[in-house]
mmCIF file with all atom_site columns, C-alpha atoms in Angstrom:
data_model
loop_
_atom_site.group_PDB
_atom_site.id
_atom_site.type_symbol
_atom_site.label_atom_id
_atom_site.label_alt_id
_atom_site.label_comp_id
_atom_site.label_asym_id
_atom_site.label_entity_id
_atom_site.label_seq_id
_atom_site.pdbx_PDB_ins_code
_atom_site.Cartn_x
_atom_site.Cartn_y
_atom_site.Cartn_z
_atom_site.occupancy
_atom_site.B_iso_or_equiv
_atom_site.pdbx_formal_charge
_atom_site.auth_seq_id
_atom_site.auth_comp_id
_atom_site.auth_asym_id
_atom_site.auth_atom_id
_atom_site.pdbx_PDB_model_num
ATOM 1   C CA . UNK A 1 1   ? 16.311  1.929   -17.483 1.00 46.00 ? 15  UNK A CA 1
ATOM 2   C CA . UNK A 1 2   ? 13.823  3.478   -20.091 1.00 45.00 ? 16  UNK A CA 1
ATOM 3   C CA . UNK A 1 3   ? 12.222  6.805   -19.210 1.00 47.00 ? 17  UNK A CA 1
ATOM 4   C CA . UNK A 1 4   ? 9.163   7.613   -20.843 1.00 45.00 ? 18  UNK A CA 1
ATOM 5   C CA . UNK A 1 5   ? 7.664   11.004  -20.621 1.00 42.00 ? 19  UNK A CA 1
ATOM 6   C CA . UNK A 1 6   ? 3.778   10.674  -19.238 1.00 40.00 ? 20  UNK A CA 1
ATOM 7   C CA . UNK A 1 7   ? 1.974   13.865  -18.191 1.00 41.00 ? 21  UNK A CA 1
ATOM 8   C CA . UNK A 1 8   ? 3.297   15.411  -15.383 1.00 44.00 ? 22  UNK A CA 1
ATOM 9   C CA . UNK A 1 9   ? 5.563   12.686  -14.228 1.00 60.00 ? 23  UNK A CA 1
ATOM 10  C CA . UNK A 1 10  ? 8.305   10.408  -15.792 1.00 59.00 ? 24  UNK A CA 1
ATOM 11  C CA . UNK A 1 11  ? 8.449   6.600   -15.551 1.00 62.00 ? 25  UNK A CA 1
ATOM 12  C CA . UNK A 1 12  ? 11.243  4.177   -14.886 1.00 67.00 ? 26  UNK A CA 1
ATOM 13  C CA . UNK A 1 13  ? 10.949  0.517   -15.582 1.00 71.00 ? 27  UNK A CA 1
ATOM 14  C CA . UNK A 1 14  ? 13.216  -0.636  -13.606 1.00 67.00 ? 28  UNK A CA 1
ATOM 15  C CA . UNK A 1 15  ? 12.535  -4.743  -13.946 1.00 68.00 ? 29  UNK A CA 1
ATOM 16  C CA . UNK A 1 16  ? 10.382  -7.111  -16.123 1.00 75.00 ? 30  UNK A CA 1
ATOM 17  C CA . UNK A 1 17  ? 10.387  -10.851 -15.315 1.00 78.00 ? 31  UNK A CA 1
ATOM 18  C CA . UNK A 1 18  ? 8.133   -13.291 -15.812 1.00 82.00 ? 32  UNK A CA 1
ATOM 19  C CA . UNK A 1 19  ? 5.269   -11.219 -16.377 1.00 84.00 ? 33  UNK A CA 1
ATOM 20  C CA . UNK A 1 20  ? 5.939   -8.853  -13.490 1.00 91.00 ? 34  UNK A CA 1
ATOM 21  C CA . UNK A 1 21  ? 6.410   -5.002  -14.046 1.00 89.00 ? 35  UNK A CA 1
ATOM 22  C CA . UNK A 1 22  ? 8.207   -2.843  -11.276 1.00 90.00 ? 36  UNK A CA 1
ATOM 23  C CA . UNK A 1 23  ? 8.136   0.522   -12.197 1.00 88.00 ? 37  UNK A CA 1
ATOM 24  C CA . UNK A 1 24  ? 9.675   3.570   -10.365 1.00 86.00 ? 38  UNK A CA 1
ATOM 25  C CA . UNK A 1 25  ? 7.333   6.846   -10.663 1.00 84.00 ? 39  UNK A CA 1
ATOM 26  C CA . UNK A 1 26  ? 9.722   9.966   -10.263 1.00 83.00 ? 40  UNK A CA 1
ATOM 27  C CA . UNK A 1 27  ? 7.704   12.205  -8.554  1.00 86.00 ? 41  UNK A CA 1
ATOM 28  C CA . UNK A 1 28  ? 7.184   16.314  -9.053  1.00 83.00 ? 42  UNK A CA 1
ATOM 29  C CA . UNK A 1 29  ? 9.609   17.249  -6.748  1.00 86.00 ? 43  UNK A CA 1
ATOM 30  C CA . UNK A 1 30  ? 12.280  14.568  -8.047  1.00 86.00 ? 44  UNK A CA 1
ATOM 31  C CA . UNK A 1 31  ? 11.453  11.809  -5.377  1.00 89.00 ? 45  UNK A CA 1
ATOM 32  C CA . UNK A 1 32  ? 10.936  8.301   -6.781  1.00 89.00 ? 46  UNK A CA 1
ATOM 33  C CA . UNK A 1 33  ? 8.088   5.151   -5.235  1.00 90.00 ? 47  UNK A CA 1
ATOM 34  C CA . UNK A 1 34  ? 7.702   2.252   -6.681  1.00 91.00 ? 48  UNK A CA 1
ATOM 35  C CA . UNK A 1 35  ? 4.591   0.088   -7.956  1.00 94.00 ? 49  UNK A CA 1
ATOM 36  C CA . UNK A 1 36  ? 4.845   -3.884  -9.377  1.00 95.00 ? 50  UNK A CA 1
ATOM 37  C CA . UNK A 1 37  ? 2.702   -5.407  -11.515 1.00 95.00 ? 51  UNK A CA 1
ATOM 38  C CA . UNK A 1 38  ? 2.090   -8.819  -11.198 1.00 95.00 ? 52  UNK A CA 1
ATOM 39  C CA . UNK A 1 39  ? 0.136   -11.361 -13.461 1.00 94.00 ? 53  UNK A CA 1
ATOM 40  C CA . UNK A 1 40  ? -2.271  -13.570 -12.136 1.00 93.00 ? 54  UNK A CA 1
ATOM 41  C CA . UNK A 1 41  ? -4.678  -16.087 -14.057 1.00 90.00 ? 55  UNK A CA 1
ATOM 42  C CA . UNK A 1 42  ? -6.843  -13.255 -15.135 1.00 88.00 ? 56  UNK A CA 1
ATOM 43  C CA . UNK A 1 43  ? -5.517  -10.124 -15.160 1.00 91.00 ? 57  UNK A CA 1
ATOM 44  C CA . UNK A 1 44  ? -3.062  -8.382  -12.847 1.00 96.00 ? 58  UNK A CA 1
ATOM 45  C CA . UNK A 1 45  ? -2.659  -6.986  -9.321  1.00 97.00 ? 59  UNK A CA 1
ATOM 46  C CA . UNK A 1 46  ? -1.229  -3.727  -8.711  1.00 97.00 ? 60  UNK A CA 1
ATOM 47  C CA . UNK A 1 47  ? 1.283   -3.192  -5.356  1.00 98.00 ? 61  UNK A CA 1
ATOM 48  C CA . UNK A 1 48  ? 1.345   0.489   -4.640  1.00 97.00 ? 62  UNK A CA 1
ATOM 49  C CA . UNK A 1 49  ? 3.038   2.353   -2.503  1.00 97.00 ? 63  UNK A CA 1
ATOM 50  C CA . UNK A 1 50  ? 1.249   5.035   -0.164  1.00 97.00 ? 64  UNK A CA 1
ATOM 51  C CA . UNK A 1 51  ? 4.453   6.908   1.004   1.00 97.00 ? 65  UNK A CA 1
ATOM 52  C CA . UNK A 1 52  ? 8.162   7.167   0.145   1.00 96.00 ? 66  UNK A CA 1
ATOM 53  C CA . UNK A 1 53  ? 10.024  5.383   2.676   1.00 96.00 ? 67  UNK A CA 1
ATOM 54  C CA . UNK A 1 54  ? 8.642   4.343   5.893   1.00 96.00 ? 68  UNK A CA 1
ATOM 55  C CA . UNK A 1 55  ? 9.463   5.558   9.541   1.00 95.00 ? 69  UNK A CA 1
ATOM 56  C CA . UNK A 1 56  ? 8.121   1.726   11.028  1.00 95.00 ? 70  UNK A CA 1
ATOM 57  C CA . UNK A 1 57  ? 12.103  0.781   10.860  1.00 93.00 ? 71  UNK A CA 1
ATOM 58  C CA . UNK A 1 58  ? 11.477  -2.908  10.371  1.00 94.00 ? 72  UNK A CA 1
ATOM 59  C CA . UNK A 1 59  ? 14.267  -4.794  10.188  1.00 93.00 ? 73  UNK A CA 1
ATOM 60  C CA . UNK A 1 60  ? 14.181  -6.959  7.465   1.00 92.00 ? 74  UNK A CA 1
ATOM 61  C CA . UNK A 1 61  ? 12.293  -4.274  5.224   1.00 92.00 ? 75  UNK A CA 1
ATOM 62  C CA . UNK A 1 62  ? 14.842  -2.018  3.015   1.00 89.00 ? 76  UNK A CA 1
ATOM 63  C CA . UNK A 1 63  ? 12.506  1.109   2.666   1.00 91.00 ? 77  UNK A CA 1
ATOM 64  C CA . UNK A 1 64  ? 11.812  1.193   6.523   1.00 88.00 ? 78  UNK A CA 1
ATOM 65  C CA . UNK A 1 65  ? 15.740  1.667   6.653   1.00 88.00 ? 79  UNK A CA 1
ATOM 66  C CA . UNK A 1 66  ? 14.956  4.720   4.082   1.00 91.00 ? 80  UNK A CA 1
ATOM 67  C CA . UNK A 1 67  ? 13.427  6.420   7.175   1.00 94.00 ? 81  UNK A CA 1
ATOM 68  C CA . UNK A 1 68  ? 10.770  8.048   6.339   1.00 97.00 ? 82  UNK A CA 1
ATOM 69  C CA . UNK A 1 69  ? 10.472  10.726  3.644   1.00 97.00 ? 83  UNK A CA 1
ATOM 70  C CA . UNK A 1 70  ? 7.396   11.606  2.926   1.00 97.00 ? 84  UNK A CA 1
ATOM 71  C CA . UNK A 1 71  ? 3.691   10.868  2.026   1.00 97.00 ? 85  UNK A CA 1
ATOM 72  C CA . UNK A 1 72  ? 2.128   10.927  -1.152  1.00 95.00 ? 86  UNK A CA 1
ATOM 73  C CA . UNK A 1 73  ? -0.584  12.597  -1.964  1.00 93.00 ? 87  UNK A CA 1
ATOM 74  C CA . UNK A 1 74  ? -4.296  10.517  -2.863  1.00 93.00 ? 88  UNK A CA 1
ATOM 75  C CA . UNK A 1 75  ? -3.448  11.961  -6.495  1.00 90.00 ? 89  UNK A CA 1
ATOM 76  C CA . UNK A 1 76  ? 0.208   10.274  -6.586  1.00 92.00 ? 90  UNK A CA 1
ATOM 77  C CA . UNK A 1 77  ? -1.236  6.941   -5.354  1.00 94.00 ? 91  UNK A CA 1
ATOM 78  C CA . UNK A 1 78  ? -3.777  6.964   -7.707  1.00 93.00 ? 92  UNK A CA 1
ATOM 79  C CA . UNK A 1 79  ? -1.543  8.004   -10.416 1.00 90.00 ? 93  UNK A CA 1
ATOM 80  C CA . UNK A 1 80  ? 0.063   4.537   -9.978  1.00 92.00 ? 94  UNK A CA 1
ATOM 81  C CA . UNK A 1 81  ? -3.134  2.975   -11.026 1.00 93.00 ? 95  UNK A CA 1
ATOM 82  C CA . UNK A 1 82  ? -3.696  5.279   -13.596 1.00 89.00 ? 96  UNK A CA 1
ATOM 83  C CA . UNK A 1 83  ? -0.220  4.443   -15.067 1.00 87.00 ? 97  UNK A CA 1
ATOM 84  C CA . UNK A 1 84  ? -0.075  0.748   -14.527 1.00 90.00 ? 98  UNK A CA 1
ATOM 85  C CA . UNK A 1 85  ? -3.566  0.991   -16.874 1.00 89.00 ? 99  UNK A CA 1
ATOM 86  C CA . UNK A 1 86  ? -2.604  3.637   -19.569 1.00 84.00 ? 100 UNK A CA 1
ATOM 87  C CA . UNK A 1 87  ? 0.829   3.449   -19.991 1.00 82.00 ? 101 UNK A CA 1
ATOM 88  C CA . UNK A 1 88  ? 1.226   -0.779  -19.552 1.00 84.00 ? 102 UNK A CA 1
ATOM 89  C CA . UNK A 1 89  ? -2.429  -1.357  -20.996 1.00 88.00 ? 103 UNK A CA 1
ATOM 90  C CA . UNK A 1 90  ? -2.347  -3.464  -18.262 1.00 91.00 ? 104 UNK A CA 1
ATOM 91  C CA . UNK A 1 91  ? -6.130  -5.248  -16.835 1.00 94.00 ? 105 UNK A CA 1
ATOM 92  C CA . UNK A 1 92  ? -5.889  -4.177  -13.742 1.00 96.00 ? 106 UNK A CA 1
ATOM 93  C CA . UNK A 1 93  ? -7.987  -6.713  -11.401 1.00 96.00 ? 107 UNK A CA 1
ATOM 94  C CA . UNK A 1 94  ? -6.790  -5.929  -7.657  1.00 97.00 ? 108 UNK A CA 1
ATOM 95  C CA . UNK A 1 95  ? -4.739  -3.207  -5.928  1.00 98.00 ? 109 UNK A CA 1
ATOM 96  C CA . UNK A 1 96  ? -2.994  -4.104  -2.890  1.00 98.00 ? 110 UNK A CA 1
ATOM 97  C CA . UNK A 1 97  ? -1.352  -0.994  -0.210  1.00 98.00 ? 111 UNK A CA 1
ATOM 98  C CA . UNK A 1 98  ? 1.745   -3.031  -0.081  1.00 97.00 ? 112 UNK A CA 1
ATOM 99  C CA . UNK A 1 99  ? 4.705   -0.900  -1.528  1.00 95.00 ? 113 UNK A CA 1
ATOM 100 C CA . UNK A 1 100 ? 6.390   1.468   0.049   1.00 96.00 ? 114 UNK A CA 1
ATOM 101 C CA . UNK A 1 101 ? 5.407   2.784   3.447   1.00 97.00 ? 115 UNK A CA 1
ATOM 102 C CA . UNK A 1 102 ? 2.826   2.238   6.248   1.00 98.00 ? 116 UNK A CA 1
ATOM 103 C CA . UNK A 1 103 ? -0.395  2.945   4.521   1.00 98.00 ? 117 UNK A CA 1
ATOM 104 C CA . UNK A 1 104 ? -2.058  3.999   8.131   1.00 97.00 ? 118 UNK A CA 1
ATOM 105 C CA . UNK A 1 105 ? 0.934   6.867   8.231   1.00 97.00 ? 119 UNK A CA 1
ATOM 106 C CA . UNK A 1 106 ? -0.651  8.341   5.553   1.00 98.00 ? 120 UNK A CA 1
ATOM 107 C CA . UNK A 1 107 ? -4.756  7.176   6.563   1.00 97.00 ? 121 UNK A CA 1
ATOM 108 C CA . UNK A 1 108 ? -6.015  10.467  4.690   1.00 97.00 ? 122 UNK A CA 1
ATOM 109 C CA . UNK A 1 109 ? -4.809  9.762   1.430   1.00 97.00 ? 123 UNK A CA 1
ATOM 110 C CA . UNK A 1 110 ? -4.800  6.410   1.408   1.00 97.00 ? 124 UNK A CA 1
ATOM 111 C CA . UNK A 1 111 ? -8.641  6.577   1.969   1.00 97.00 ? 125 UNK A CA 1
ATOM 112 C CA . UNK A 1 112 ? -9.586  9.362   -0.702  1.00 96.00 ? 126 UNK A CA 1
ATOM 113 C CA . UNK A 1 113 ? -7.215  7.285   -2.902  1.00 95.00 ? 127 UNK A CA 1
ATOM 114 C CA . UNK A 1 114 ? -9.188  4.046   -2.573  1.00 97.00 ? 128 UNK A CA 1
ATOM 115 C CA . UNK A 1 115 ? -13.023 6.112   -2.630  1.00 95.00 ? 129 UNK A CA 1
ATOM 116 C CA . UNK A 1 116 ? -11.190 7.583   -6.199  1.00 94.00 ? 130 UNK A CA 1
ATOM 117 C CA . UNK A 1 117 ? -9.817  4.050   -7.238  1.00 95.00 ? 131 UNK A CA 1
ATOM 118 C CA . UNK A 1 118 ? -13.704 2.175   -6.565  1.00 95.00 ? 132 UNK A CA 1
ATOM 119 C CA . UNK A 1 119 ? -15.678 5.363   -7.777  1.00 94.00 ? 133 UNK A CA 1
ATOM 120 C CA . UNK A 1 120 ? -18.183 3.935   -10.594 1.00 92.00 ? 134 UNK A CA 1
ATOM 121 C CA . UNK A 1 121 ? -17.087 7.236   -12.647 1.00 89.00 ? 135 UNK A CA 1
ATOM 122 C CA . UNK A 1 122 ? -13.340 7.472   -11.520 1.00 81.00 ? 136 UNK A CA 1
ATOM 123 C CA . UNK A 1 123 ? -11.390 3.909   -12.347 1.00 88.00 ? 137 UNK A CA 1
ATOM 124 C CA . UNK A 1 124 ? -14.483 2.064   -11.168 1.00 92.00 ? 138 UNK A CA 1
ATOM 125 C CA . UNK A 1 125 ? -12.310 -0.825  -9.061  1.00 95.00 ? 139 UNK A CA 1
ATOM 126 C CA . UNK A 1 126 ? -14.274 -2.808  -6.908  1.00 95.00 ? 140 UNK A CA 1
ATOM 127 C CA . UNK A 1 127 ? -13.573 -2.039  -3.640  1.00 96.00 ? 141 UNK A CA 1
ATOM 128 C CA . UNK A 1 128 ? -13.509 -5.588  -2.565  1.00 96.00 ? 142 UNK A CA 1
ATOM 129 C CA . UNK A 1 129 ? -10.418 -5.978  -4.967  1.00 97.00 ? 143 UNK A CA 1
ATOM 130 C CA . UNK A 1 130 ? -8.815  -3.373  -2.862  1.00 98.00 ? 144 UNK A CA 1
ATOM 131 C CA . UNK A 1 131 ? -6.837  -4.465  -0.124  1.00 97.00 ? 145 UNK A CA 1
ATOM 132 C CA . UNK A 1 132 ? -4.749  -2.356  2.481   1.00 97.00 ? 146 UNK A CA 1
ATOM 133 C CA . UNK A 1 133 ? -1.593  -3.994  4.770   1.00 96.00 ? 147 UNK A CA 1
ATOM 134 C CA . UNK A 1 134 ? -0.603  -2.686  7.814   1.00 96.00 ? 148 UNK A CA 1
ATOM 135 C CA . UNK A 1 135 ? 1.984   -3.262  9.888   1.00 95.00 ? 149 UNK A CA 1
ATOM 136 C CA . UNK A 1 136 ? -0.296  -3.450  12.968  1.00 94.00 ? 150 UNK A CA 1
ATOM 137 C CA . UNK A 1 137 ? -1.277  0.306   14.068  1.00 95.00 ? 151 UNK A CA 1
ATOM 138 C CA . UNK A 1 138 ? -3.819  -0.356  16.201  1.00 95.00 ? 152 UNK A CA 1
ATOM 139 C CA . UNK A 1 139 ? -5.509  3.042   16.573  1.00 94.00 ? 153 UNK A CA 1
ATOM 140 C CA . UNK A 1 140 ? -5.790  3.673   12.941  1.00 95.00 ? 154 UNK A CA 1
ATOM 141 C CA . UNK A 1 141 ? -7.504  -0.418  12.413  1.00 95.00 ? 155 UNK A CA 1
ATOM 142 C CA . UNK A 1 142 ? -10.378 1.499   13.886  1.00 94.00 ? 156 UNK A CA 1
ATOM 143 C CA . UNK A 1 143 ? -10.278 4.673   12.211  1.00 95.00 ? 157 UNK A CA 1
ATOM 144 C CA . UNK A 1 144 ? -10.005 2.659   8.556   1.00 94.00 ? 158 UNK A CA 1
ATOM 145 C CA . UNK A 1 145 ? -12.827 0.612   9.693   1.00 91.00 ? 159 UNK A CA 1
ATOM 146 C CA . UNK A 1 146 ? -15.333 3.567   10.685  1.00 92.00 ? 160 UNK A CA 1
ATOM 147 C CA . UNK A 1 147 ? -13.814 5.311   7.494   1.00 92.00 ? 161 UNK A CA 1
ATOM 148 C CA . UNK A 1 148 ? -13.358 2.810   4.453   1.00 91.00 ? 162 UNK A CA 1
ATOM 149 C CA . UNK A 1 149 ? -15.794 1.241   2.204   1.00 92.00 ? 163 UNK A CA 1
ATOM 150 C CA . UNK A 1 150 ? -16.628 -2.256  4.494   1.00 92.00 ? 164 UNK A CA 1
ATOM 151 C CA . UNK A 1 151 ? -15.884 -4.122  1.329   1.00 94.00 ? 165 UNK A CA 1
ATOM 152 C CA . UNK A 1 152 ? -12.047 -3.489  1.021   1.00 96.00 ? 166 UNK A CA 1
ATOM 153 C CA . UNK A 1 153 ? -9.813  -5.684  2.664   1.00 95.00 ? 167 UNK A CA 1
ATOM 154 C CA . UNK A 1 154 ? -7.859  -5.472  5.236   1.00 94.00 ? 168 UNK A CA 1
ATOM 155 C CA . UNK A 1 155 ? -3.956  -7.641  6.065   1.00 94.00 ? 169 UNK A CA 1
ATOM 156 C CA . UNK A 1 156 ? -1.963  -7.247  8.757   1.00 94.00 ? 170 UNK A CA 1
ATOM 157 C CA . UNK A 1 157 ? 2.026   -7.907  8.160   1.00 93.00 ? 171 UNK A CA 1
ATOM 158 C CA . UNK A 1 158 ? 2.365   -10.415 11.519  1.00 94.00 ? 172 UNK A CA 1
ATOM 159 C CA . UNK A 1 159 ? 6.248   -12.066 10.590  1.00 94.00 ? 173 UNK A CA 1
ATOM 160 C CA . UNK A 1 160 ? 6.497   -13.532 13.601  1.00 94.00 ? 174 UNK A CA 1
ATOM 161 C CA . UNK A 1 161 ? 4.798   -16.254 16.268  1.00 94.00 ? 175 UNK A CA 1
ATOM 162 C CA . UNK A 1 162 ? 5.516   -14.424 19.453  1.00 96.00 ? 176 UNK A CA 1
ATOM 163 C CA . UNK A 1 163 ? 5.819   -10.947 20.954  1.00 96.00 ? 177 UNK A CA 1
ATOM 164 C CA . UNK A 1 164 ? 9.405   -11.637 22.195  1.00 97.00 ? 178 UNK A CA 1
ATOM 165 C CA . UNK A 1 165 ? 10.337  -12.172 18.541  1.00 97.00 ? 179 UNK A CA 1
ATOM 166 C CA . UNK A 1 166 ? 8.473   -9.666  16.509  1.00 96.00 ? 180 UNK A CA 1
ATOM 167 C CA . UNK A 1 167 ? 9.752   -6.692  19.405  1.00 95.00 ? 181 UNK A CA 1
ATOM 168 C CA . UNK A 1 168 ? 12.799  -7.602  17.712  1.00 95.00 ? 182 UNK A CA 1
ATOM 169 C CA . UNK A 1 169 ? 11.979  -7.213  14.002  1.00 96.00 ? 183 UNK A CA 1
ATOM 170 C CA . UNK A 1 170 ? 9.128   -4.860  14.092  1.00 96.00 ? 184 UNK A CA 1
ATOM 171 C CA . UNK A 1 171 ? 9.351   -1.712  16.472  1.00 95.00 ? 185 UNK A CA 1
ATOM 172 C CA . UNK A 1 172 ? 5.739   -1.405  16.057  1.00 96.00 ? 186 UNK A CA 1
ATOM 173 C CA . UNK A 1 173 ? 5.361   -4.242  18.546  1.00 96.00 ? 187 UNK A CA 1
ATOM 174 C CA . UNK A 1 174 ? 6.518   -2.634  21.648  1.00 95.00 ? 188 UNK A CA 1
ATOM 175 C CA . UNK A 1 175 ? 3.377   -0.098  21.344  1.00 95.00 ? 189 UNK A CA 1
ATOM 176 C CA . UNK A 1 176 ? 0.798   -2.530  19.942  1.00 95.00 ? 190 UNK A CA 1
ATOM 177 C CA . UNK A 1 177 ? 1.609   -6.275  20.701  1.00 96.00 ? 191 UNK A CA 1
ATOM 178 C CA . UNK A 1 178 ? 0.065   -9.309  19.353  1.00 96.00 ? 192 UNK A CA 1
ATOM 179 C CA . UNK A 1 179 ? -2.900  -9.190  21.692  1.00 96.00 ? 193 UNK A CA 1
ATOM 180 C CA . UNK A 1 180 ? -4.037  -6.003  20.615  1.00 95.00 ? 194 UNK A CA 1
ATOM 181 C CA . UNK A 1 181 ? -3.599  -6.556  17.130  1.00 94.00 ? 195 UNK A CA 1
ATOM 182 C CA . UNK A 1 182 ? -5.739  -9.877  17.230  1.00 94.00 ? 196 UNK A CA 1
ATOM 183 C CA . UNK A 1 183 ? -8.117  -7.698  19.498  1.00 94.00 ? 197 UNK A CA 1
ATOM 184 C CA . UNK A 1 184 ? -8.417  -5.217  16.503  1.00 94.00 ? 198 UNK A CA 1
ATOM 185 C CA . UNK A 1 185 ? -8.579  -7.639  13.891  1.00 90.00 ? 199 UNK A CA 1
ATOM 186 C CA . UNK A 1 186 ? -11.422 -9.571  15.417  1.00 91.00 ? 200 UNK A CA 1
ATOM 187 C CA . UNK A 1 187 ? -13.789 -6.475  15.337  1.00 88.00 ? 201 UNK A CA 1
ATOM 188 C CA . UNK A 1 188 ? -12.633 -6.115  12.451  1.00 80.00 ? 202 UNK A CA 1
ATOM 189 C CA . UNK A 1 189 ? -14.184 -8.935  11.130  1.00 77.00 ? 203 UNK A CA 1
ATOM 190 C CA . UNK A 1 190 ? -16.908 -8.835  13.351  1.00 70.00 ? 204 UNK A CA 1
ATOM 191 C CA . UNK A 1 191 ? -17.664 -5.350  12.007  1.00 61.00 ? 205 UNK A CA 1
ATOM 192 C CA . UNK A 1 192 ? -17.517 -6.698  8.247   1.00 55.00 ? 206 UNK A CA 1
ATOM 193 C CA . UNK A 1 193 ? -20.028 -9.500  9.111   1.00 47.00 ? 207 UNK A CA 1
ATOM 194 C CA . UNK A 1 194 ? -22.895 -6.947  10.989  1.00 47.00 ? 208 UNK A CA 1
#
């Protein structure tokens, strides 16, 4: 592990395959999230993570067994992309909310973070190369949608067919079930094609 000293935070590569780049950001008050850079035909696409750990306890996902820790601030989330471009010269062509925590945990920052990340005189990302995953809180589909920039996407991390099933994997489930989250999604898309 290589630690390079960058402004007000250190980085850890911790991998390189292939083309891909995961990188460990240690964090001012010595906490660590992770970021991965992976190629694609033109460019790359940038996973960040919008919390440290993740209180959604899925069972098949390692950081919800972290618990959660805490949330990052718009600035640390950003400072991914910031260090993904500066520090790995690398073209940075989409950014997907699919690191480290529930990204509607932490709606706030997640949504300055993305207004900073598309801003024509901030990193100037097209906010349709944005895209944010959720596990499937319901409440906060809305909120994003009245909130957000239309153009950035929205995913929804399903994993399984049924309700009995994903109760089982995904906690989340037993609050918002399948029908509610297709209920959601649909004005969802509705709303993006008014």
């Amino acid at each position: 592990v290589r630690k390079v000293d960058f402004g007000l935070v250190e980085l850890s590569v911790v991998e390189e395959s292939e083309g891909t780049v995961k990188f460990a950001v240690l964090l001012e008050d010595g906490l660590e999230c992770e970021s991965v850079l992976i190629p694609m035909e033109s460019g790359m696409t940038l996973c960040v993570s919008s919390q440290v750990g993740c209180k959604m306890g899925c069972t098949f996902c390692e950081t919800g067994r972290m618990g959660l820790i805490r949330s990052l601030s718009a600035a640390e989330i950003v400072g991914q992309l910031f260090f993904a471009k500066h520090r790995y010269g690398a073209n940075v062509r989409n950014v997907v909310f699919m690191g480290m925590g529930e990204p509607f945990d932490n709606l706030e920052a997640v949504v300055r973070a993305i207004e900073v990340m598309a801003d024509d005189s901030g990193l100037a990302l097209g906010p349709s190369r944005i895209s944010v995953s959720t596990s499937g809180r319901v409440e906060e589909i809305y909120t994003f949608m009245e909130r957000a920039n239309p153009a950035v996407n929205l995913a929804v991390s399903v994993n399984a067919p049924t309700d009995e099933i994903r109760r089982k994997i995904m906690p989340i489930n037993r609050t918002w079930d399948l029908a509610a989250l297709k209920e959601a999604m649909a004005a969802t898309a509705s709303g993006a094609s008014d």
